[in-house]
Tab-separated table of N, CA and C in Angstrom:
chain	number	residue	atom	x	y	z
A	1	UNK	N	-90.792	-110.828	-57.209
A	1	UNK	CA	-92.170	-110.459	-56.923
A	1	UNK	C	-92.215	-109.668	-55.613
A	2	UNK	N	-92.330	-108.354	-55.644
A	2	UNK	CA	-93.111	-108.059	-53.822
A	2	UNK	C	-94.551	-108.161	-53.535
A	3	UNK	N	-94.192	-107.816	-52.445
A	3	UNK	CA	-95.331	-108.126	-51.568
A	3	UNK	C	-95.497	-107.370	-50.317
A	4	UNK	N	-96.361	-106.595	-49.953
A	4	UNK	CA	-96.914	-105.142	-48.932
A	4	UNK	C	-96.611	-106.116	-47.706
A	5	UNK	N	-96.242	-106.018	-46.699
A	5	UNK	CA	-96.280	-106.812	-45.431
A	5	UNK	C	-96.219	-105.550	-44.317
A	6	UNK	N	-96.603	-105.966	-43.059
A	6	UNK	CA	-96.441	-105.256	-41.732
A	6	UNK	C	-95.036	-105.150	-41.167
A	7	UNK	N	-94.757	-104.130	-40.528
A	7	UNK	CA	-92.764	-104.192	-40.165
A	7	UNK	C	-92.841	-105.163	-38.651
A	8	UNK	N	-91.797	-105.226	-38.693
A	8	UNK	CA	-91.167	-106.704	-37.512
A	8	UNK	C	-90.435	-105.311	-36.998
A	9	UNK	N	-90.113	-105.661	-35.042
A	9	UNK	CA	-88.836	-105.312	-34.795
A	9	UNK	C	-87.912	-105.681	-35.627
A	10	UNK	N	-87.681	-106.812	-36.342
A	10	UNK	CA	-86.759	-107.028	-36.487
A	10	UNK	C	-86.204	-106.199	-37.811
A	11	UNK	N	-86.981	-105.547	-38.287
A	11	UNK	CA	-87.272	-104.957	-39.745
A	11	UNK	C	-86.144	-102.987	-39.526
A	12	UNK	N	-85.747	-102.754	-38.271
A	12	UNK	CA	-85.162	-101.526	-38.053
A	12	UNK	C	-83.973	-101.529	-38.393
A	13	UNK	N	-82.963	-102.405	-39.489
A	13	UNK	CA	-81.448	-102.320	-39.534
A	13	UNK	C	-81.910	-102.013	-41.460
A	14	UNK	N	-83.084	-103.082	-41.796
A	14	UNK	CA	-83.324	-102.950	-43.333
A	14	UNK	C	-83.753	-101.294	-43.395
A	15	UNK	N	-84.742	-101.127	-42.708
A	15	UNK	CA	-85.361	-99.502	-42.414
A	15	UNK	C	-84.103	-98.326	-42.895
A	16	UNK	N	-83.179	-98.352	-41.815
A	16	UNK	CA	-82.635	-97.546	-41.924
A	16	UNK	C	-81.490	-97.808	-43.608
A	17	UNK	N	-81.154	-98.883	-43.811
A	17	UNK	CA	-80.659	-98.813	-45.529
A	17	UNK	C	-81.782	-98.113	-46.439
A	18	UNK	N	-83.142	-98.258	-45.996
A	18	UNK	CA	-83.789	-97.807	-46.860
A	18	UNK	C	-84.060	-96.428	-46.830
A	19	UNK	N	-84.151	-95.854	-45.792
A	19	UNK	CA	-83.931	-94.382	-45.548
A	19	UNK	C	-82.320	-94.036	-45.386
A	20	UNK	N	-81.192	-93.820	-46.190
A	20	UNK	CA	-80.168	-93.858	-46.646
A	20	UNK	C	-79.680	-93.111	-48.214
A	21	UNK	N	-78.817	-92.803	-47.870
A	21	UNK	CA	-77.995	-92.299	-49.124
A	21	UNK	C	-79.287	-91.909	-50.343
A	22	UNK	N	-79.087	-91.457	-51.879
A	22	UNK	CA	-79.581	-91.060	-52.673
A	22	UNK	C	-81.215	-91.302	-52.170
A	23	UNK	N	-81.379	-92.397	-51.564
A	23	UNK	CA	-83.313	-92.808	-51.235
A	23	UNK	C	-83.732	-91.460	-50.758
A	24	UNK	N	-82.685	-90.678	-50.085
A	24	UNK	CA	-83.304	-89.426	-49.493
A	24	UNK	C	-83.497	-88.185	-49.871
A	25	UNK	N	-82.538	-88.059	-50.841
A	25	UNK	CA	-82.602	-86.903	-51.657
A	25	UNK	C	-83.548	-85.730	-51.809
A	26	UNK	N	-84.945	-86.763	-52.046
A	26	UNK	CA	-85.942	-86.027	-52.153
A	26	UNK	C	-86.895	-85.542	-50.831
A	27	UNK	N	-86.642	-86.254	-49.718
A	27	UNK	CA	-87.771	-86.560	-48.728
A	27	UNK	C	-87.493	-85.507	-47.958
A	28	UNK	N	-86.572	-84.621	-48.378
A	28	UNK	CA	-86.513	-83.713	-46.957
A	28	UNK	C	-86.106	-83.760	-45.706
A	29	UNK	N	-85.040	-84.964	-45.440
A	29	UNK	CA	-84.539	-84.914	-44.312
A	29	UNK	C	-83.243	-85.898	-44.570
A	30	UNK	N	-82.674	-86.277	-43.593
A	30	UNK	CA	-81.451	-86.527	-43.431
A	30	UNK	C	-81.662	-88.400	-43.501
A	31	UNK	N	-80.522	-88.950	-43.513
A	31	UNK	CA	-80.369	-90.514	-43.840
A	31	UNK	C	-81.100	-90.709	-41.719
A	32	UNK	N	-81.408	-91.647	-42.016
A	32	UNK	CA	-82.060	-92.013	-40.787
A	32	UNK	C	-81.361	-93.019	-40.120
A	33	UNK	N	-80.371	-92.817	-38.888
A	33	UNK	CA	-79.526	-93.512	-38.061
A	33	UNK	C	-80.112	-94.413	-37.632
A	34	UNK	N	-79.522	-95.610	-36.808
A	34	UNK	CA	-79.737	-96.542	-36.306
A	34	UNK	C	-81.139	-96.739	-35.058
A	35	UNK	N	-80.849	-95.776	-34.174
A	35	UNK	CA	-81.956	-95.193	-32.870
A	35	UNK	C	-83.147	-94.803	-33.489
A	36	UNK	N	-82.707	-94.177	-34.829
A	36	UNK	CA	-84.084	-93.507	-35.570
A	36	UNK	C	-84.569	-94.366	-36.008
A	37	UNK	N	-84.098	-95.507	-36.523
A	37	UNK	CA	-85.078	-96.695	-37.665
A	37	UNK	C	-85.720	-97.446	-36.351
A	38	UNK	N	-84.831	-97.703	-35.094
A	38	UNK	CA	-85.768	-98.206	-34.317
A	38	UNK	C	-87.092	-98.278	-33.535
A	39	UNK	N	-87.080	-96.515	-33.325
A	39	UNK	CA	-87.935	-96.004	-33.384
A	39	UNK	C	-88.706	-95.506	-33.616
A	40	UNK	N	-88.336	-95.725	-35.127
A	40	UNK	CA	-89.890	-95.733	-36.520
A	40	UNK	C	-90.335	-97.064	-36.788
A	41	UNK	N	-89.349	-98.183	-36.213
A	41	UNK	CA	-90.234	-99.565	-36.534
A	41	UNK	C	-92.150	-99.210	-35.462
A	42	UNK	N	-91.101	-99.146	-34.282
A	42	UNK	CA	-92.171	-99.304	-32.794
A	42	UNK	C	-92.871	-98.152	-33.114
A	43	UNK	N	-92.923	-97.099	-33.493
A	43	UNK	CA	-94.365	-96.061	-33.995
A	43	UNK	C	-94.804	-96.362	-34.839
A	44	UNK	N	-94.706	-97.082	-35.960
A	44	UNK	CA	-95.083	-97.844	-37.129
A	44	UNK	C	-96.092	-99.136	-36.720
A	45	UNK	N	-95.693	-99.998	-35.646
A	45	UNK	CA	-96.196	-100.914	-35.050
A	45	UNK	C	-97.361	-100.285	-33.769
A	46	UNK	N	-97.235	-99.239	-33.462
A	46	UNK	CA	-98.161	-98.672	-32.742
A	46	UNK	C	-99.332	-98.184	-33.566
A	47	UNK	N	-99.015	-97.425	-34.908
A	47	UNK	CA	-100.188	-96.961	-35.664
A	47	UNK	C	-100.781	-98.222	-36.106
A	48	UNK	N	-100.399	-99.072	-36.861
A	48	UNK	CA	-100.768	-100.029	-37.474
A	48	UNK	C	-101.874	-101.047	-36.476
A	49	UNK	N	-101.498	-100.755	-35.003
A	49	UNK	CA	-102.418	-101.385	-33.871
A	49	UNK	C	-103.439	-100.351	-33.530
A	50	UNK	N	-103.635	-99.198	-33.993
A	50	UNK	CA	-104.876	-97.912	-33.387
A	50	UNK	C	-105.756	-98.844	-34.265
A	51	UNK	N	-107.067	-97.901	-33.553
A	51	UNK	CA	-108.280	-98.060	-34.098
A	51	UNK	C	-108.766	-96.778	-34.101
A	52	UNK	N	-109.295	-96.015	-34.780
A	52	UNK	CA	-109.477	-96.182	-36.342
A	52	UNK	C	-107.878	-96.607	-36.998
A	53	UNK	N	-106.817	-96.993	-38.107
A	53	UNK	CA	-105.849	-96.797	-38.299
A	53	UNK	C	-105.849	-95.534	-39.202
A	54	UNK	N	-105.130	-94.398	-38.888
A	54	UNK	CA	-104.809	-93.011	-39.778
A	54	UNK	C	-104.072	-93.171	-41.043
A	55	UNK	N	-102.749	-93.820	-40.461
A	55	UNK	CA	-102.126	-94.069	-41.692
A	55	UNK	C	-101.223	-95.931	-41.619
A	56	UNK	N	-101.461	-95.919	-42.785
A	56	UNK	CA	-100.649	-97.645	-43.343
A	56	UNK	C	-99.392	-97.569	-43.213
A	57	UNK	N	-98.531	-97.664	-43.114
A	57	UNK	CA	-97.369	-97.919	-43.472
A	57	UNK	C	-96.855	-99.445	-43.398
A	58	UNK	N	-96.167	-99.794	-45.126
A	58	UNK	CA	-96.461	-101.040	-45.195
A	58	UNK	C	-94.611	-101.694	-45.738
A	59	UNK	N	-94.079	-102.711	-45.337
A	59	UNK	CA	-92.807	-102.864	-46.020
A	59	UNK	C	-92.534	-103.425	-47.905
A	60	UNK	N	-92.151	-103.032	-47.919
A	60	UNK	CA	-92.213	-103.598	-49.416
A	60	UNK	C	-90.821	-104.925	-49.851
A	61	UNK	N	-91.160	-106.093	-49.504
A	61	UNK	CA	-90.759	-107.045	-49.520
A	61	UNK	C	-90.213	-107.865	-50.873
A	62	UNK	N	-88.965	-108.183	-50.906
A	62	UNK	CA	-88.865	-108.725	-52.602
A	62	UNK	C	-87.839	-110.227	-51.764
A	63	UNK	N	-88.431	-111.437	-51.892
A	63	UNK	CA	-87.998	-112.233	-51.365
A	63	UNK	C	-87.343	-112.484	-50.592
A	64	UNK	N	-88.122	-112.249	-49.231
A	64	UNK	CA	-87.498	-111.692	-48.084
A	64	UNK	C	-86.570	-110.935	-47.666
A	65	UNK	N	-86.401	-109.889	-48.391
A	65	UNK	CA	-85.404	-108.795	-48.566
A	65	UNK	C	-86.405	-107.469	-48.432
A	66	UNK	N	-86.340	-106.870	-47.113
A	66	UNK	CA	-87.124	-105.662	-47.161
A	66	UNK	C	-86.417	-104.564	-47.870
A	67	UNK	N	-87.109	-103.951	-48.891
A	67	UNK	CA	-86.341	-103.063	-50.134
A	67	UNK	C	-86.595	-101.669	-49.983
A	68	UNK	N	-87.975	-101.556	-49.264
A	68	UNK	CA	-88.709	-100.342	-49.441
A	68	UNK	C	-89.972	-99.572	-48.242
A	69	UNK	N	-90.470	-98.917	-48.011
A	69	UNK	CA	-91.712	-98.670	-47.824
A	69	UNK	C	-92.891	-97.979	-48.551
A	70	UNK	N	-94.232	-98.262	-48.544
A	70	UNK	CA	-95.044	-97.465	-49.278
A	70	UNK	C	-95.844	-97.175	-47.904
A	71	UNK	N	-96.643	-95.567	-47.937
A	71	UNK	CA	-97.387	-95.283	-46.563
A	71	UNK	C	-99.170	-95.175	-47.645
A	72	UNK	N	-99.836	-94.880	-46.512
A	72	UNK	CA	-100.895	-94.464	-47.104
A	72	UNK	C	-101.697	-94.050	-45.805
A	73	UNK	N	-102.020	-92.552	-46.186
A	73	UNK	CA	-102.525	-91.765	-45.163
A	73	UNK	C	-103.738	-91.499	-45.415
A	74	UNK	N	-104.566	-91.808	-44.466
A	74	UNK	CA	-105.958	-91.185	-44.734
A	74	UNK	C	-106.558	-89.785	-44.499
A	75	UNK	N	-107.310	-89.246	-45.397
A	75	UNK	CA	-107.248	-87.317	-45.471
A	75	UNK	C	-109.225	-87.746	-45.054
A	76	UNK	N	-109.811	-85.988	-45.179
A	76	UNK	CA	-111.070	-86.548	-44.563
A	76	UNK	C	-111.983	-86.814	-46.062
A	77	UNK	N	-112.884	-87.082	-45.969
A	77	UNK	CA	-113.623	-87.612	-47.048
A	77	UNK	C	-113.352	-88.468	-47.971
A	78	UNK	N	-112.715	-90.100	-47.337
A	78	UNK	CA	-112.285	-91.306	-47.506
A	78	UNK	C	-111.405	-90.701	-48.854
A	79	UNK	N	-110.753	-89.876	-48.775
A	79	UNK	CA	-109.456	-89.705	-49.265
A	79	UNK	C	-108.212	-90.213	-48.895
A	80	UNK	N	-107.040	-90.630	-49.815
A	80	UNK	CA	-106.127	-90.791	-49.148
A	80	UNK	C	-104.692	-90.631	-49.990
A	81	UNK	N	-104.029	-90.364	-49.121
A	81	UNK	CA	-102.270	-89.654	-49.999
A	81	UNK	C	-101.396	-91.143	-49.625
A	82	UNK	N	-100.506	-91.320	-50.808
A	82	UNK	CA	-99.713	-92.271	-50.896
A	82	UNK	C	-98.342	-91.475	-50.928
A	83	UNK	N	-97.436	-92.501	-50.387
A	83	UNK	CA	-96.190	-91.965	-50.314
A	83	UNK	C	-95.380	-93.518	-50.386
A	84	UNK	N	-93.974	-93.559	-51.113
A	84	UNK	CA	-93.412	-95.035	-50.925
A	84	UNK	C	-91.696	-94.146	-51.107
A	85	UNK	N	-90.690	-95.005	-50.956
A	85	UNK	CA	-89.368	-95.130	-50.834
A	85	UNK	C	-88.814	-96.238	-50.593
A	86	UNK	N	-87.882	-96.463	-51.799
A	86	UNK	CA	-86.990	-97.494	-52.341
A	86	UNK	C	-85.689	-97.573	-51.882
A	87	UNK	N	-85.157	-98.563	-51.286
A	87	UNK	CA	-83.562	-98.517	-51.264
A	87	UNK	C	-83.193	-97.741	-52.766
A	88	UNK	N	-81.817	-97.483	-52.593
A	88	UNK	CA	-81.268	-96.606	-53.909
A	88	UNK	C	-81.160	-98.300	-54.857
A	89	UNK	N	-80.661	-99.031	-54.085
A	89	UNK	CA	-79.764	-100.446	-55.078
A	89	UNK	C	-80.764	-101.190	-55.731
A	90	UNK	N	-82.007	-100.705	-55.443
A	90	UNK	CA	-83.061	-101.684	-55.974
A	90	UNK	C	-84.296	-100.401	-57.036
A	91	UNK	N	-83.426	-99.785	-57.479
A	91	UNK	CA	-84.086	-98.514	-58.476
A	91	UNK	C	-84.434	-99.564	-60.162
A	92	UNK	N	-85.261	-99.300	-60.577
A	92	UNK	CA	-85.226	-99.611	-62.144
A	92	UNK	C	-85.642	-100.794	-61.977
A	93	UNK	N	-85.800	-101.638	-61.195
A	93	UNK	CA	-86.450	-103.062	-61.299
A	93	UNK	C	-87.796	-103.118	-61.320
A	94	UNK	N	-88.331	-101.995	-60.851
A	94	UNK	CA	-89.996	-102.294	-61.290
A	94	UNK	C	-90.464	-102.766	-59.699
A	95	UNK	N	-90.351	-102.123	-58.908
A	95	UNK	CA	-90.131	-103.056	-57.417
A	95	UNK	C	-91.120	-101.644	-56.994
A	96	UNK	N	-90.924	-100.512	-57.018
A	96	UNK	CA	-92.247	-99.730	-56.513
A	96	UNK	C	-93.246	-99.263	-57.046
A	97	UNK	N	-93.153	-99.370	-58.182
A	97	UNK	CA	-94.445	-99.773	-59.416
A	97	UNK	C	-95.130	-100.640	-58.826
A	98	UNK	N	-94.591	-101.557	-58.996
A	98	UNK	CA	-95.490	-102.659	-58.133
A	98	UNK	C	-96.316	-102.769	-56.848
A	99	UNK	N	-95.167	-101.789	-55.891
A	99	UNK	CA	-95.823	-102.244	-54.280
A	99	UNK	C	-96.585	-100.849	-54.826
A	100	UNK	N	-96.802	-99.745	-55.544
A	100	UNK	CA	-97.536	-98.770	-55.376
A	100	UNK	C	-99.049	-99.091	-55.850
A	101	UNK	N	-98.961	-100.031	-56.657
A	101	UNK	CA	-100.079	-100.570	-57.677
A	101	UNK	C	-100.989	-101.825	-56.533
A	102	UNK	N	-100.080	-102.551	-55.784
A	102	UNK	CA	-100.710	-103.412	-55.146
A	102	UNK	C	-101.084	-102.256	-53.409
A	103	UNK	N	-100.610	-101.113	-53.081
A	103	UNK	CA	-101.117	-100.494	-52.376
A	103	UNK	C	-102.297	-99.631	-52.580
A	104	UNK	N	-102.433	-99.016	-54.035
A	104	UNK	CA	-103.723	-98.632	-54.380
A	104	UNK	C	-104.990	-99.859	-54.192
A	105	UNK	N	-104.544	-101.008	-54.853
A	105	UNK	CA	-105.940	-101.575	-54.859
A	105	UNK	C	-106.128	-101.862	-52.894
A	106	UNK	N	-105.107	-102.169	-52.425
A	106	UNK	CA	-105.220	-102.190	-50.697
A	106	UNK	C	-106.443	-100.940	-50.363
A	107	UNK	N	-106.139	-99.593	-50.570
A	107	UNK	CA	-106.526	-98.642	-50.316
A	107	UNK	C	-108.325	-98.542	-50.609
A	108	UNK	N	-108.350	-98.989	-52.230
A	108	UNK	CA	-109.626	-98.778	-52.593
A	108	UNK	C	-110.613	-100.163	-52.116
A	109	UNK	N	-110.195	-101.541	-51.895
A	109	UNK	CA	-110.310	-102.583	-51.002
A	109	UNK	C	-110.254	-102.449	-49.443
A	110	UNK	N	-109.402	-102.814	-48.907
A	110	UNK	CA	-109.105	-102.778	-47.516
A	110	UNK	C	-109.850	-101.725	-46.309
A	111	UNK	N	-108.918	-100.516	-47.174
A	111	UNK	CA	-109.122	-98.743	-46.493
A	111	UNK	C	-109.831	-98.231	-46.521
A	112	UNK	N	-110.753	-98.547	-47.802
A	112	UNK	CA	-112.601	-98.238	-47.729
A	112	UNK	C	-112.195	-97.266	-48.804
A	113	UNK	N	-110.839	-96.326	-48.994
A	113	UNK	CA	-110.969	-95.004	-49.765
A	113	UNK	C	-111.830	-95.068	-51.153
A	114	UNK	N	-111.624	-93.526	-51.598
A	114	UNK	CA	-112.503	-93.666	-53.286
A	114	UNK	C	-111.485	-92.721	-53.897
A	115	UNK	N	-110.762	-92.020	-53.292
A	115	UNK	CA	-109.533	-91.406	-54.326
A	115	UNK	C	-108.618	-91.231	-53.214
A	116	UNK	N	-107.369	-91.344	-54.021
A	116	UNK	CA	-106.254	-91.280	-53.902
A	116	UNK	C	-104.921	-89.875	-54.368
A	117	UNK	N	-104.242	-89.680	-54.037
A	117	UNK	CA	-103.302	-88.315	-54.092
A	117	UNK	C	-101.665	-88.644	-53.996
A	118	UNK	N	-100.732	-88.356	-54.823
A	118	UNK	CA	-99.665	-88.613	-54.452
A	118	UNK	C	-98.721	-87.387	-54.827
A	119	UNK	N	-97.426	-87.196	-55.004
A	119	UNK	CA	-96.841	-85.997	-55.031
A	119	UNK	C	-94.965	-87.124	-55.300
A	120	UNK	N	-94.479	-85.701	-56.070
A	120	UNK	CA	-93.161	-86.069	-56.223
A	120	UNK	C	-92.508	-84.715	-56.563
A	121	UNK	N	-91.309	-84.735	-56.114
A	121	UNK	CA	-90.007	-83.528	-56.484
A	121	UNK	C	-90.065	-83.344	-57.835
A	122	UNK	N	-90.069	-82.223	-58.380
A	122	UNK	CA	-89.604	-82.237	-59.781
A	122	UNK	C	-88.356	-82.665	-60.921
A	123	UNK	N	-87.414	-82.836	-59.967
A	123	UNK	CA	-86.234	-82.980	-59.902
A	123	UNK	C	-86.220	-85.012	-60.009
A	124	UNK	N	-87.247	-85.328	-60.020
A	124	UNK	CA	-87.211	-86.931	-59.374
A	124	UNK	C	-88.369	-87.563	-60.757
A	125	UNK	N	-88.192	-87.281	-61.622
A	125	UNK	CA	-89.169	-87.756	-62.969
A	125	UNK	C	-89.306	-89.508	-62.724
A	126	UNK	N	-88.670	-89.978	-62.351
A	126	UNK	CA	-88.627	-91.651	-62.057
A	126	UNK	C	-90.055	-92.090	-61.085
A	127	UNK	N	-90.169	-90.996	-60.266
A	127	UNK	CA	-91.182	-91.084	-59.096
A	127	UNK	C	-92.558	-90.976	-59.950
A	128	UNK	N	-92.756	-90.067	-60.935
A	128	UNK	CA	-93.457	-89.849	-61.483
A	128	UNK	C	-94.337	-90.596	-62.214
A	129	UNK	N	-93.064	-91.707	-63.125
A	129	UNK	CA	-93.427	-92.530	-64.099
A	129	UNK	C	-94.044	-93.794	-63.404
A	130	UNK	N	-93.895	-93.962	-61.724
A	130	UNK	CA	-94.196	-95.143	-60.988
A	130	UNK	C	-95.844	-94.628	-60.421
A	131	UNK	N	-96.386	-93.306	-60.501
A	131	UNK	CA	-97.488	-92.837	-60.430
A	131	UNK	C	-98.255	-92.945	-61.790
A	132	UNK	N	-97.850	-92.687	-62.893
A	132	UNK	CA	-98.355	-92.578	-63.795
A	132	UNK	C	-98.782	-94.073	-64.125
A	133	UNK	N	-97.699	-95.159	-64.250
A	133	UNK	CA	-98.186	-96.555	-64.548
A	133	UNK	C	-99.198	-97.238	-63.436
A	134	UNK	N	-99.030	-96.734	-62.366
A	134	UNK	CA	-100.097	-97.152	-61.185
A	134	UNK	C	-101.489	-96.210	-61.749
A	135	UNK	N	-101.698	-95.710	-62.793
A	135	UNK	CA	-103.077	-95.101	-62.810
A	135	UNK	C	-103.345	-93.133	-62.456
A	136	UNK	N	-102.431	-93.018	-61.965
A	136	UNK	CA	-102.619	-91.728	-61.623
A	136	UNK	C	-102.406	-90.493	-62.332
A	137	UNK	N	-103.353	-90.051	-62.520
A	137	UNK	CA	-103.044	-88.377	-63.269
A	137	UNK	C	-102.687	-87.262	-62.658
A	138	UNK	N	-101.007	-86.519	-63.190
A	138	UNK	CA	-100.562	-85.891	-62.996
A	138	UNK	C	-101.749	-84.190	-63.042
A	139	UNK	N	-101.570	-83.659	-61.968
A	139	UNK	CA	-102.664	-82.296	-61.722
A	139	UNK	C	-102.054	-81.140	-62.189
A	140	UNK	N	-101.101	-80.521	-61.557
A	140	UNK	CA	-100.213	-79.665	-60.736
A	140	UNK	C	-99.415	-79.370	-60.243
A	141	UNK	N	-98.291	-78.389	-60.666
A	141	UNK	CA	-97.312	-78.191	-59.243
A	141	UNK	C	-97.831	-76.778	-58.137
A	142	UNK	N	-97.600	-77.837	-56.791
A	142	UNK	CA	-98.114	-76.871	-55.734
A	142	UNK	C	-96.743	-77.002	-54.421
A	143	UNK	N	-96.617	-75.780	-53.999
A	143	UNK	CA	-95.588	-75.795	-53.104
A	143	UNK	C	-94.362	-76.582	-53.543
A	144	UNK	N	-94.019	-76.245	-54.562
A	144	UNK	CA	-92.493	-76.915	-55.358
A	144	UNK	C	-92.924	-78.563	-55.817
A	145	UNK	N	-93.922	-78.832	-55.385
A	145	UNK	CA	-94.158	-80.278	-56.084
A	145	UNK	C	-95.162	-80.586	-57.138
A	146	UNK	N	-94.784	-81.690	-57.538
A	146	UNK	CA	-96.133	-82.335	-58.992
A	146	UNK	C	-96.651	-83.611	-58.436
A	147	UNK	N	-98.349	-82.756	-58.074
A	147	UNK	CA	-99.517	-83.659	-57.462
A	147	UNK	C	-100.006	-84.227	-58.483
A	148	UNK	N	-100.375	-85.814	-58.186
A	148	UNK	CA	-101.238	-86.359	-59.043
A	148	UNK	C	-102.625	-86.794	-58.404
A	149	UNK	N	-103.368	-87.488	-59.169
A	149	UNK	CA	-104.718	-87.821	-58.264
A	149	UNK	C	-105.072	-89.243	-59.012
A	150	UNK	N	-105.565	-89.531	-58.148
A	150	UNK	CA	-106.693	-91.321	-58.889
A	150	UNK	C	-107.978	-91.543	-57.969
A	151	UNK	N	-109.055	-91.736	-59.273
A	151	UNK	CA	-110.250	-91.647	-58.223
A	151	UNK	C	-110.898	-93.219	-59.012
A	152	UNK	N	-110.456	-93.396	-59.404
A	152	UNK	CA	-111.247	-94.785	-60.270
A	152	UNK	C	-110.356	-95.733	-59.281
A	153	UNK	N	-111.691	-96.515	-59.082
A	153	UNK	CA	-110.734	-98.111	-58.241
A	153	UNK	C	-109.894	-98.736	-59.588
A	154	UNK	N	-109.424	-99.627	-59.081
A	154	UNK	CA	-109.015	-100.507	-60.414
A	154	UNK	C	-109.479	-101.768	-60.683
């Protein structure tokens, strides 16, 4: 079962497995070293303390095993873009389906939003199918990617 939770210092050694090998493929940047996960825990823990909060970023937890992250950014007109990433070893279990599905209703609950936006590589059809079962309809490809949208709460 997961479960969305807030990151711990202690959460920057899981971080960086999760930004690692194949997880990155798509994201546009490089596996994220040790100094780097540490210092995406503590900016992670800084946004999550602003007021207003801009964006979520949340761990995606599978019995006490941090596996993943899902973000959720707020755009203007209580819009908001989702983004998540899976360790590679924990692919096919149904593990970001899930935290993406329990981060939408966060979003349309919690975040106040009324639609939602997400995006995936073309090259990455798996990403797709975890948007599509969370509710979301595929739009468009814009700037090399395929946008989807969801405006119905659930």
């Amino acid at each position: 079962m997961t479960a969305l939770r807030l990151l711990t210092s202690s959460d920057a050694s899981a971080i960086r497995r999760v930004y690692s090998g194949a997880a990155v493929t798509f994201l546009g940047r490089p596996e994220m070293t040790d100094p780097e996960a540490e210092k995406y825990v503590v900016r992670v823990q800084e946004w999550a303390a602003a007021d207003p909060i801009k964006q979520y970023i949340l761990g995606v937890d599978v019995g006490g095993d941090l596996v993943g992250v899902v973000k959720l950014g707020r755009r203007p007109g209580r819009h908001g873009r989702l983004g998540y990433v899976l360790r590679e070893d924990c692919w096919g279990r149904g593990y970001a389906t899930s935290a993406v599905q329990e981060l939408v209703v966060f979003a349309f609950t919690t975040a106040g939003l009324e639609s939602l936006g997400g995006k995936h590589h073309p090259d990455n059809p798996a990403s797709g199918r975890v948007l599509t079962k969370a509710g979301f309809t595929r739009l468009c490809i814009r700037d090399g990617m395929i946008e989807y949208h969801l405006a119905d709460r659930p």
